[in-house]
mmCIF file of C-alpha atoms in Angstrom:
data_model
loop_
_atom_site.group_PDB
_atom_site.id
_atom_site.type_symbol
_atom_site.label_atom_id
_atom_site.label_comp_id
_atom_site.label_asym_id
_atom_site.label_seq_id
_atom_site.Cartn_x
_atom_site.Cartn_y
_atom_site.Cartn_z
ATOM 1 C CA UNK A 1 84.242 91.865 102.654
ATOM 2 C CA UNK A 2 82.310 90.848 105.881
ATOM 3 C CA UNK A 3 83.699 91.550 109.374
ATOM 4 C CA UNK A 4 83.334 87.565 109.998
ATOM 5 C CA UNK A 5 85.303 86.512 105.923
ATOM 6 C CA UNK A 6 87.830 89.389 107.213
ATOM 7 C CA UNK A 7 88.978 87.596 110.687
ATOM 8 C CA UNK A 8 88.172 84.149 108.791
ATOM 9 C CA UNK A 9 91.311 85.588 106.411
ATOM 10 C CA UNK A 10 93.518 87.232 108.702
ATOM 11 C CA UNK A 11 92.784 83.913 110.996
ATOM 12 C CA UNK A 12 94.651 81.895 107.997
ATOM 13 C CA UNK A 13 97.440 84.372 107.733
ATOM 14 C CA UNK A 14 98.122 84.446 111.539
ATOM 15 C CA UNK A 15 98.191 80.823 111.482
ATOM 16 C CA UNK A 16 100.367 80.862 108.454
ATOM 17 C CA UNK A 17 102.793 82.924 110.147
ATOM 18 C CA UNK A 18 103.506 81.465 112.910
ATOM 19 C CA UNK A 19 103.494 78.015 111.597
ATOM 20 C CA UNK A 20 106.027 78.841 108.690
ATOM 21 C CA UNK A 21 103.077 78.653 105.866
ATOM 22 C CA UNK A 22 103.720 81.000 103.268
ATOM 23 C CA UNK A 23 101.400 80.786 100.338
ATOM 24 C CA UNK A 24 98.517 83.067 100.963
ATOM 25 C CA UNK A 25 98.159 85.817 98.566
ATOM 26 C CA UNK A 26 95.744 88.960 98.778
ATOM 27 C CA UNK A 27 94.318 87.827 95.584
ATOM 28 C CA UNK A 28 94.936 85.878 92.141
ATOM 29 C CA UNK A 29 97.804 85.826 90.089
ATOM 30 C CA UNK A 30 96.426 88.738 87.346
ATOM 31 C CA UNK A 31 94.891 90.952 90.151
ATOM 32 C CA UNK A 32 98.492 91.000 91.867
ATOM 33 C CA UNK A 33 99.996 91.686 88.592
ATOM 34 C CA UNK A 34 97.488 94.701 88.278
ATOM 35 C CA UNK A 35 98.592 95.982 91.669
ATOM 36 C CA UNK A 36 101.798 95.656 91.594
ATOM 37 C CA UNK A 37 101.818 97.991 87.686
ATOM 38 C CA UNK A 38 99.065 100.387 88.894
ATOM 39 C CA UNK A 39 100.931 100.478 92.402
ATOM 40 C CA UNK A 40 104.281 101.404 90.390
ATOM 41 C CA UNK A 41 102.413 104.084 88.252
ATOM 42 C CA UNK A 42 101.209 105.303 91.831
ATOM 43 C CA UNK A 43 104.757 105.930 93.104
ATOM 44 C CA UNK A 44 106.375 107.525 90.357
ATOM 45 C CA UNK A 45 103.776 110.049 90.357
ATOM 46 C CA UNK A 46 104.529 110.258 94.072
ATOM 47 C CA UNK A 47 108.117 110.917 93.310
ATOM 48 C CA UNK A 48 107.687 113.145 90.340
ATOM 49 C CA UNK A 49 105.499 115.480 91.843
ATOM 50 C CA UNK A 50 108.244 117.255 94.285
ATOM 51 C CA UNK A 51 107.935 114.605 96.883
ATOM 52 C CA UNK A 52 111.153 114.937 99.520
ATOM 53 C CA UNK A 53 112.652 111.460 100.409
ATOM 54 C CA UNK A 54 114.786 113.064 103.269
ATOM 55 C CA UNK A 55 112.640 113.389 107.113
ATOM 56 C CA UNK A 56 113.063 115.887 109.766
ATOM 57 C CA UNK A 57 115.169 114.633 112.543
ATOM 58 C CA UNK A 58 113.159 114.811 115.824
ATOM 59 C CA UNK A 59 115.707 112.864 118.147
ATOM 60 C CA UNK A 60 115.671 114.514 121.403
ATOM 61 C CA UNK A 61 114.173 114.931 124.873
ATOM 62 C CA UNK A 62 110.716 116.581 125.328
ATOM 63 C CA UNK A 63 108.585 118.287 128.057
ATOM 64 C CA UNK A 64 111.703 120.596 129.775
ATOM 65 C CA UNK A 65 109.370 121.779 131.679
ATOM 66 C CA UNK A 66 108.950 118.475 133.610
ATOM 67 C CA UNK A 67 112.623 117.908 133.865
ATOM 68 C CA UNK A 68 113.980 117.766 138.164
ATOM 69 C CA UNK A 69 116.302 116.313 140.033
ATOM 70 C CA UNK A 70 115.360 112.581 140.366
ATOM 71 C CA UNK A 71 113.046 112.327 137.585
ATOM 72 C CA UNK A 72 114.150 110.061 134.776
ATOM 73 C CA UNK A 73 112.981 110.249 131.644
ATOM 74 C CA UNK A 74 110.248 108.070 129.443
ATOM 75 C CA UNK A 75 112.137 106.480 126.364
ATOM 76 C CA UNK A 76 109.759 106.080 123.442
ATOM 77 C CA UNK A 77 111.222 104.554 119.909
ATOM 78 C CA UNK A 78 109.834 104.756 116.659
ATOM 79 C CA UNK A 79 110.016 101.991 114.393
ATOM 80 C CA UNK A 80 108.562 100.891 110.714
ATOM 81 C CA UNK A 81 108.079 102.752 107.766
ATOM 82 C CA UNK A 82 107.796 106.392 105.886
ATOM 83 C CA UNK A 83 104.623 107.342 108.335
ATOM 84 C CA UNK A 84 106.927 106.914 111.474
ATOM 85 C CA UNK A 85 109.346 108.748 109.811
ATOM 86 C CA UNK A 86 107.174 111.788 109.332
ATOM 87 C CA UNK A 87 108.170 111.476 105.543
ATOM 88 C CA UNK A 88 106.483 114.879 103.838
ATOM 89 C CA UNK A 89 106.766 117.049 106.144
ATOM 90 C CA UNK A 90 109.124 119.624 106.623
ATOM 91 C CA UNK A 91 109.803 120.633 110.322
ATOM 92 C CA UNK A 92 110.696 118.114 112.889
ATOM 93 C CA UNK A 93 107.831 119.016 115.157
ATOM 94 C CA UNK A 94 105.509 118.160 112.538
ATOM 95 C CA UNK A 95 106.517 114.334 112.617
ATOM 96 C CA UNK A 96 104.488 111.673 114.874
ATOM 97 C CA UNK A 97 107.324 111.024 116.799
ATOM 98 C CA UNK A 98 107.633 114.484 118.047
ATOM 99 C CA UNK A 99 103.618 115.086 118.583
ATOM 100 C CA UNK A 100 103.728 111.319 120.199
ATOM 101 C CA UNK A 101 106.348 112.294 122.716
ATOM 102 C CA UNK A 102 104.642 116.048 123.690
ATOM 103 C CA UNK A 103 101.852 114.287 123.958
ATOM 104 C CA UNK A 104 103.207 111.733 126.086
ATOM 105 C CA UNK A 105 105.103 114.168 128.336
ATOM 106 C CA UNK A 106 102.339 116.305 128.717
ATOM 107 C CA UNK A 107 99.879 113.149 130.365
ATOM 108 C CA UNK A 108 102.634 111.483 132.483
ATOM 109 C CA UNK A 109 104.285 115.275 133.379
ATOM 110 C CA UNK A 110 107.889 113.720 132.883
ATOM 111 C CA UNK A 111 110.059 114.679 130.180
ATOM 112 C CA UNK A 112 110.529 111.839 126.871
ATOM 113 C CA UNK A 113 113.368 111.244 125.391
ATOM 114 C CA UNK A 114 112.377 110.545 121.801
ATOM 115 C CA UNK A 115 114.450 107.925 119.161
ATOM 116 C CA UNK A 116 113.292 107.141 115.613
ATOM 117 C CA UNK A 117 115.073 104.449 113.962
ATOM 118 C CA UNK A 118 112.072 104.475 111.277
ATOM 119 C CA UNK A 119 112.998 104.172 107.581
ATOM 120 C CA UNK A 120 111.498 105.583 104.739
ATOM 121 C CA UNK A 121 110.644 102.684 102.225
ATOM 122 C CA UNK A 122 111.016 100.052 104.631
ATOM 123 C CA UNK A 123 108.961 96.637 104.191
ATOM 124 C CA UNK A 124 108.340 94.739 107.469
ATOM 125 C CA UNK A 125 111.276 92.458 106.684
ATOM 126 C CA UNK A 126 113.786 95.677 108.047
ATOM 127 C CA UNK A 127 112.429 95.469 111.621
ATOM 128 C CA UNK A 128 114.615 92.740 112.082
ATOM 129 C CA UNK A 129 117.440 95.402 111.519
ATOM 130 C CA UNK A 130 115.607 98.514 113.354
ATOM 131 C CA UNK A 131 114.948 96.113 116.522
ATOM 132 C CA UNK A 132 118.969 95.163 116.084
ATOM 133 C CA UNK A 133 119.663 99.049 116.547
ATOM 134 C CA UNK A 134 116.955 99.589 119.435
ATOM 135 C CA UNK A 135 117.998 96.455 121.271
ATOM 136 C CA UNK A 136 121.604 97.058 120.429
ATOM 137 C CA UNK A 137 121.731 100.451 122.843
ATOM 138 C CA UNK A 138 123.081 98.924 126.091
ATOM 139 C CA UNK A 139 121.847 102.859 127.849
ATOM 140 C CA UNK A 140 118.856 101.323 128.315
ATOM 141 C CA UNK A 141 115.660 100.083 126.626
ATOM 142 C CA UNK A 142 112.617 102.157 125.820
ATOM 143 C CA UNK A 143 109.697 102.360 127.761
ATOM 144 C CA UNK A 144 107.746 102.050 125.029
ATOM 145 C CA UNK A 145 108.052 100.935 121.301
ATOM 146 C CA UNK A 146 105.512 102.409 118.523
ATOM 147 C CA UNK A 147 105.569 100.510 115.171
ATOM 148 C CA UNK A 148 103.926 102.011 111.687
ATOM 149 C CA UNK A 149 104.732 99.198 109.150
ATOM 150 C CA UNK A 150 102.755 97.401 106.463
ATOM 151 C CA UNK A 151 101.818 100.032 103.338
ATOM 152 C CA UNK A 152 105.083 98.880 101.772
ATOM 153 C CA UNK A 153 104.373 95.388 102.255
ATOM 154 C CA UNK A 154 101.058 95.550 100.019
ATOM 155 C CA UNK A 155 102.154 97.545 97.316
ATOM 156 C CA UNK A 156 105.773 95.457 97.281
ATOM 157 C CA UNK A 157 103.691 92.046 97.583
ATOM 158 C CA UNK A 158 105.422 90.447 100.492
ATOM 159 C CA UNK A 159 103.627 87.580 101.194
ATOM 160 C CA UNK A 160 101.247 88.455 104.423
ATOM 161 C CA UNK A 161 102.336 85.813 106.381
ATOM 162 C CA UNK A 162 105.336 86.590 106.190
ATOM 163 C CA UNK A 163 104.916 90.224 106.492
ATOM 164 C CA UNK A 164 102.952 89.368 109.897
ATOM 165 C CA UNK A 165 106.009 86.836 110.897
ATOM 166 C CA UNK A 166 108.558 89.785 110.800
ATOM 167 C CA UNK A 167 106.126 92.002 112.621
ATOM 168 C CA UNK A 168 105.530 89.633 115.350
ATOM 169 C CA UNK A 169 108.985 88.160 115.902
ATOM 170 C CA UNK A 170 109.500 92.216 116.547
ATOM 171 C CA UNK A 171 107.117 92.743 118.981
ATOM 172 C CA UNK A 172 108.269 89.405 120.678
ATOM 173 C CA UNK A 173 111.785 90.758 120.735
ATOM 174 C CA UNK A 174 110.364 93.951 122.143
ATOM 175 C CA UNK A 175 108.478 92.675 125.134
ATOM 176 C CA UNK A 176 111.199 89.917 125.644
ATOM 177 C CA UNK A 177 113.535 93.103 126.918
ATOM 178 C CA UNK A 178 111.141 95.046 128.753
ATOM 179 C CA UNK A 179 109.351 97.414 126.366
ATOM 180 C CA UNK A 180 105.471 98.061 126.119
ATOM 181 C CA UNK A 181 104.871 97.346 122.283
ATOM 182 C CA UNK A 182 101.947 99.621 119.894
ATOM 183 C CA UNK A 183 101.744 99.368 116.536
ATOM 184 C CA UNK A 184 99.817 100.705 114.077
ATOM 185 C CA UNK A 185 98.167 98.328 111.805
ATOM 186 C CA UNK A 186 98.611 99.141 108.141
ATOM 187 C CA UNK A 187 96.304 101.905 106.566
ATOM 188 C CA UNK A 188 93.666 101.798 104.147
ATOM 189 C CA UNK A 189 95.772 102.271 101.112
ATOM 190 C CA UNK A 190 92.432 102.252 98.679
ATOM 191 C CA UNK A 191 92.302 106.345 99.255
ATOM 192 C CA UNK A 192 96.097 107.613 98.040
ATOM 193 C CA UNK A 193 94.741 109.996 95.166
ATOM 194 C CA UNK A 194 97.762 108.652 92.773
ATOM 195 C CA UNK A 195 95.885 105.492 92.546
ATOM 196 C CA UNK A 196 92.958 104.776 89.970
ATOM 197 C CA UNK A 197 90.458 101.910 90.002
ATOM 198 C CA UNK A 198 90.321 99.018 90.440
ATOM 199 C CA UNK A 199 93.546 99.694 92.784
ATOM 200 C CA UNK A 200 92.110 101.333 95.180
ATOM 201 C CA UNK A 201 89.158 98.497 95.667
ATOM 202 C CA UNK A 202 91.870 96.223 95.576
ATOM 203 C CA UNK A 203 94.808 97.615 97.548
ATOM 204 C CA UNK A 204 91.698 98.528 100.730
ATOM 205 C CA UNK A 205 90.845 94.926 100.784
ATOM 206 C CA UNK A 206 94.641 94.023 100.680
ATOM 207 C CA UNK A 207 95.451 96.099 103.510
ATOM 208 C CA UNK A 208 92.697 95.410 105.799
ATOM 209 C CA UNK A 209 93.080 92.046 105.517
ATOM 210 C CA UNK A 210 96.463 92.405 106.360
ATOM 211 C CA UNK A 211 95.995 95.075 109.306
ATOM 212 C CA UNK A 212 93.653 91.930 110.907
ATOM 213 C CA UNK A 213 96.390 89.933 110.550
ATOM 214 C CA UNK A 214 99.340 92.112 112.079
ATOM 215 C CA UNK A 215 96.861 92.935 114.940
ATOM 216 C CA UNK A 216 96.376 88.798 115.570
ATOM 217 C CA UNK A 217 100.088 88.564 115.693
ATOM 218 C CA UNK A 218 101.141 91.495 117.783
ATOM 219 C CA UNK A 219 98.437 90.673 120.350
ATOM 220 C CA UNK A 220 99.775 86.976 120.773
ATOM 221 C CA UNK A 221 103.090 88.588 121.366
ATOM 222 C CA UNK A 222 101.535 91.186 124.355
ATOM 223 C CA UNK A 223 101.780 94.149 122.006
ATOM 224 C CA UNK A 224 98.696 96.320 121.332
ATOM 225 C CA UNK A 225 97.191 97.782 118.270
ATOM 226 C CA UNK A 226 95.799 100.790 116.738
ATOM 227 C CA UNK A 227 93.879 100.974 113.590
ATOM 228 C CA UNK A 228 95.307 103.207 111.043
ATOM 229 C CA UNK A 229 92.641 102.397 108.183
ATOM 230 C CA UNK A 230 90.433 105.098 108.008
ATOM 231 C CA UNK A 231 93.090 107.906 108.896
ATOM 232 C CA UNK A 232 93.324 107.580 105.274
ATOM 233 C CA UNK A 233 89.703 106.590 104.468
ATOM 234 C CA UNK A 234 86.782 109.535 104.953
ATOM 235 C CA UNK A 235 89.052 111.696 106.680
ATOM 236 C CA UNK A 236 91.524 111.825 103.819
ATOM 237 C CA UNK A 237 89.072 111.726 101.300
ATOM 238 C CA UNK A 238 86.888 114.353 102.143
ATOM 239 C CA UNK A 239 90.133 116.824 102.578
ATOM 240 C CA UNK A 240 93.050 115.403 100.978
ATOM 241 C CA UNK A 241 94.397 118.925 100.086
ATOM 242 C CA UNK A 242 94.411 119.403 103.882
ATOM 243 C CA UNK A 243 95.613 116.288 104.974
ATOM 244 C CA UNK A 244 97.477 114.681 102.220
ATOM 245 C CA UNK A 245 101.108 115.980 102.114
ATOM 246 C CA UNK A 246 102.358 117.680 98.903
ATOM 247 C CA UNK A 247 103.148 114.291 97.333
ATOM 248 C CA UNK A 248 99.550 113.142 97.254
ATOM 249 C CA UNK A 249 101.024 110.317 98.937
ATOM 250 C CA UNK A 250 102.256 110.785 102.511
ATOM 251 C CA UNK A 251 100.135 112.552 105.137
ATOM 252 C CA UNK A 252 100.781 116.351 105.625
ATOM 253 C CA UNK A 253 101.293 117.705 109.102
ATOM 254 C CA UNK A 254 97.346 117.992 110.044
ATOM 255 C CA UNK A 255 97.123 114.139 108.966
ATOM 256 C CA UNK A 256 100.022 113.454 111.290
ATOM 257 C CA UNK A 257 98.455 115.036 114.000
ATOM 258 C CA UNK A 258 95.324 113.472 113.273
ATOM 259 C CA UNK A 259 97.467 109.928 113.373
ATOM 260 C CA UNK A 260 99.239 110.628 116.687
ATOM 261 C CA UNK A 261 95.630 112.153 118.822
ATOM 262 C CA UNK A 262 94.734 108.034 117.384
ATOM 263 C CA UNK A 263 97.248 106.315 118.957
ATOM 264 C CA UNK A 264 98.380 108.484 121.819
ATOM 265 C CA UNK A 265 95.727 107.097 124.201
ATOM 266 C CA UNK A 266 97.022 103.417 123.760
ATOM 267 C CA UNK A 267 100.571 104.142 123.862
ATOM 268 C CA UNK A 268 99.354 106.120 127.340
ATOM 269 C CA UNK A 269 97.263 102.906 128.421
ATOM 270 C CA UNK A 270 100.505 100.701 127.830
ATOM 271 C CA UNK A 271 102.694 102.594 129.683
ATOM 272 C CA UNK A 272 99.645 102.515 132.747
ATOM 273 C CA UNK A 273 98.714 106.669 132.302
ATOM 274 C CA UNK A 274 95.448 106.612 130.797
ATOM 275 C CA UNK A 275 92.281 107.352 133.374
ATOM 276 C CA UNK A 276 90.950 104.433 134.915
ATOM 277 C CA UNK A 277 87.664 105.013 134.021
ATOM 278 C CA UNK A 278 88.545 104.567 130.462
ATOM 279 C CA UNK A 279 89.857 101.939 130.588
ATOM 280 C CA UNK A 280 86.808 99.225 131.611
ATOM 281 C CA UNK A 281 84.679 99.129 128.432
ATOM 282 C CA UNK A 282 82.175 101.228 127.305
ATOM 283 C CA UNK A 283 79.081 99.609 125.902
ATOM 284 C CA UNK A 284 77.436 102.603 124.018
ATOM 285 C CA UNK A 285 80.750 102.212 122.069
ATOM 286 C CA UNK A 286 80.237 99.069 120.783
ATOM 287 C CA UNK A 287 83.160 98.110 123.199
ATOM 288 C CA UNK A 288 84.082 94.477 124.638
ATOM 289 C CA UNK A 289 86.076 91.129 124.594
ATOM 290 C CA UNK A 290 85.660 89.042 121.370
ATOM 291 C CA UNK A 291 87.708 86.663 119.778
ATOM 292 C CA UNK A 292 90.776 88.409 118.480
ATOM 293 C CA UNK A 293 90.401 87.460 115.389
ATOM 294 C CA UNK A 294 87.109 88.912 115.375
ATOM 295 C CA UNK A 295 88.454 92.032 117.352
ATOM 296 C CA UNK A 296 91.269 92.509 114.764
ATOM 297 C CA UNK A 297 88.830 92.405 111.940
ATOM 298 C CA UNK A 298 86.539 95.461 113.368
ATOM 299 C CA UNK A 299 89.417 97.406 114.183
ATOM 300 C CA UNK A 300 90.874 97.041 110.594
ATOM 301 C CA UNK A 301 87.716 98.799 109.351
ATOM 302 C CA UNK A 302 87.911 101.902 112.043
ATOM 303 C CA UNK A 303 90.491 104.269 112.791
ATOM 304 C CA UNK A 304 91.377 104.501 116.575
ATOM 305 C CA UNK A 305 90.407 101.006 117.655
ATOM 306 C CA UNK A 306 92.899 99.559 119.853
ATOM 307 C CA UNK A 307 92.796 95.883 120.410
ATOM 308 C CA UNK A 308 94.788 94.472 123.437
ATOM 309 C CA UNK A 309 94.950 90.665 124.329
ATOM 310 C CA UNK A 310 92.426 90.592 127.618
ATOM 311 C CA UNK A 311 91.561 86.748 128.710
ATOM 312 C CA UNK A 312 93.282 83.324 128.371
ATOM 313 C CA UNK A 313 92.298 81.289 124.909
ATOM 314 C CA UNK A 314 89.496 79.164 124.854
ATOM 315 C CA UNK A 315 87.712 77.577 122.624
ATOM 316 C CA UNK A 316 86.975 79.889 120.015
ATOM 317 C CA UNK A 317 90.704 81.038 120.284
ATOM 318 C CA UNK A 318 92.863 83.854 122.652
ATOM 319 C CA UNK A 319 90.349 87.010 123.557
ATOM 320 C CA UNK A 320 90.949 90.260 123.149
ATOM 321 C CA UNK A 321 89.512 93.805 124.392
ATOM 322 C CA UNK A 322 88.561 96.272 121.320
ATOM 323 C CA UNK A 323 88.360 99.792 122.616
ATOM 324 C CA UNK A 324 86.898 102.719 120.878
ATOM 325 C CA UNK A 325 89.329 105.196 122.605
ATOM 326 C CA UNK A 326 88.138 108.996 122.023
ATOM 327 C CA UNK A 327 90.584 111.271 120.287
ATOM 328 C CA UNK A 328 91.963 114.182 122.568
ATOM 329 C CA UNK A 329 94.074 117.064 121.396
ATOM 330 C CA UNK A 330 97.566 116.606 121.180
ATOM 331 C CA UNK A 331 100.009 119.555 122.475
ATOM 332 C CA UNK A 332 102.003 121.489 120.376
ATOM 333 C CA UNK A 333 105.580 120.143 119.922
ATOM 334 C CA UNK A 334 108.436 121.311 121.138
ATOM 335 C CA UNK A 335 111.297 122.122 118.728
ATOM 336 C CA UNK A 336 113.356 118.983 119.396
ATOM 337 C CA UNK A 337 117.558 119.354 119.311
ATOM 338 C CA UNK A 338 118.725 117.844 115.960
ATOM 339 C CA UNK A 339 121.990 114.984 116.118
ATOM 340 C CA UNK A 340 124.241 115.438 113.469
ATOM 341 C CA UNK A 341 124.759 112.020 113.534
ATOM 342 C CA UNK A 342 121.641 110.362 113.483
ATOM 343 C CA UNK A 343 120.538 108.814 110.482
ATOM 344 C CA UNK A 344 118.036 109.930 108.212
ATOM 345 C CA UNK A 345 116.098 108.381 105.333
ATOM 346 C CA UNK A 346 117.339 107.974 101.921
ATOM 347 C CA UNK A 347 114.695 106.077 100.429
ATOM 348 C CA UNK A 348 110.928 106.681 99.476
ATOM 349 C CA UNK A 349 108.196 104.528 99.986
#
């Protein structure tokens, strides 16, 4: 699929959502039937093949080092699904939230205090719920919100528009309180080794048409987005022993790693930390303001692209600015305290 049939799609299921339209599909009655048995084949080999539904807890306060009288804290939550989690993995430093928040501490040199309400399985119908529990904390709300939703949503067959309603409604609740909003888009679910053809040509046109449409919606809500796709396109491919956890399925500590050095830079740009310089566009990138529909539809086919809303709509629509953000090493994690009575997952994806 084009760039231009791709935001023509995710242009229909924007619209859809926010308009209460329901009935677009990813495809026709038999090739949904086809994803949804090839799909379930996919996850029982996932769980049959020693995959661990339970997550490390990471909860707790990062960079020590920065901590001194008068110097409060950044609050970043995790929301969404299995990958926020850090679902197949084994050591809470290992998990995105943990690598998010080093990374975060280390670039604005003031400790984070680090909350996942992420759950393993989830569809984008629970954010309602997580956004409930982040909301719900009258301490005081995060700084910054990152979202990793959608996988479920394809492979489940929630309607996209209504998948992107639930997404959006979150990031409006988000900003609405005072949080800077990132989410990353739904990845490229045509390379999860489980999955034979003609899934995987199926299930990468499914989610990319729906990570064009979640970054439509979270952009008219003043949220910004980061394309997951290829984290598990060539980079997965071409090492999946490396980077694919031991369940084939979820991404092993290197893959996490390579997911947070992704979206580290935007979540940095939100929150007003990232060099200046990097932050006009960069031509020799392929950098710029384009319609966002158009924006969302390039980002959904590379990893790292951030699109954030940038000019007033017009007539072709709102604008956004798609930026190319290079990838920069992200410091080892601390080993986080562990709450006895934080939740943790019960439930695979």
């Amino acid at each position: 699929m084009t760039s231009m049939s791709r935001a023509r799609v995710a242009r229909r299921i924007a619209a859809g959502a926010a308009y209460g339209g329901g009935g677009i599909g990813l495809a026709g009655a038999a090739v949904v039937g086809l994803l949804l048995a090839e799909a379930q084949l996919a996850r029982r080999h996932v769980n049959g093949n020693g995959a661990d539904i339970r997550v490390p807890q990471a909860d707790g306060l990062y960079g020590r080092a920065y901590a001194a009288p008068g110097v409060e804290a950044l609050r970043l939550t995790l929301l969404g699904d299995s990958t926020a989690a850090g679902q197949g993995v084994h050591r809470a430093g290992q998990t995105p939230g943990a690598l998010l928040a080093s990374g975060l501490a280390a670039v604005a040199e003031r400790p984070v205090k680090l909350r996942n309400v992420a759950l393993p399985g989830a569809q984008s119908d629970d954010l309602d719920r997580q956004v409930a529990l982040v909301l719900g904390n009258t301490d005081r709300v995060p700084d910054i919100c990152v979202i990793m939703i959608g996988a479920n949503d394809v492979t489940h067959r929630m309607p996209p528009t209504r998948s992107v309603r639930h997404l959006s409604s979150a990031v409006r609740r988000l900003r609405t309180a005072g949080a800077e909003v990132v989410v990353g888009t739904c990845p490229d679910l045509g390379t999860i080794e489980p999955v034979g053809q003609p899934l995987r040509w199926l299930a990468r046109r499914a989610s990319r048409q729906l990570a064009a449409a979640q970054t439509i919606g979270v952009v008219e809500q003043g949220g910004r987005t980061v394309s997951l796709g290829d984290l598990l396109g060539p980079e997965f491919e071409a090492n999946p022993r490396e980077l694919f956890g031991p369940d084939h399925y979820h991404p092993s500590a290197e893959g996490y790693a390579t997911a947070a050095m992704a979206v580290l830079p935007t979540v940095c740009a939100a929150l007003g930390l990232w060099p200046a310089e990097e932050e006009r566009p960069d031509v020799f990138r392929r950098e710029g303001f384009l319609p966002v529909a158009r924006a969302a539809a390039e980002a959904a086919s590379e990893a790292g692209t951030e699109v954030t809303a940038a000019m007033p709509t017009g007539p072709r629509g709102p604008w956004a600015l798609l930026k190319r953000r290079r990838r920069r090493r992200v410091p080892e994690p601390e080993t986080a305290p562990t709450s006895p009575t934080s939740p943790s997952g019960v439930r695979g994806s």
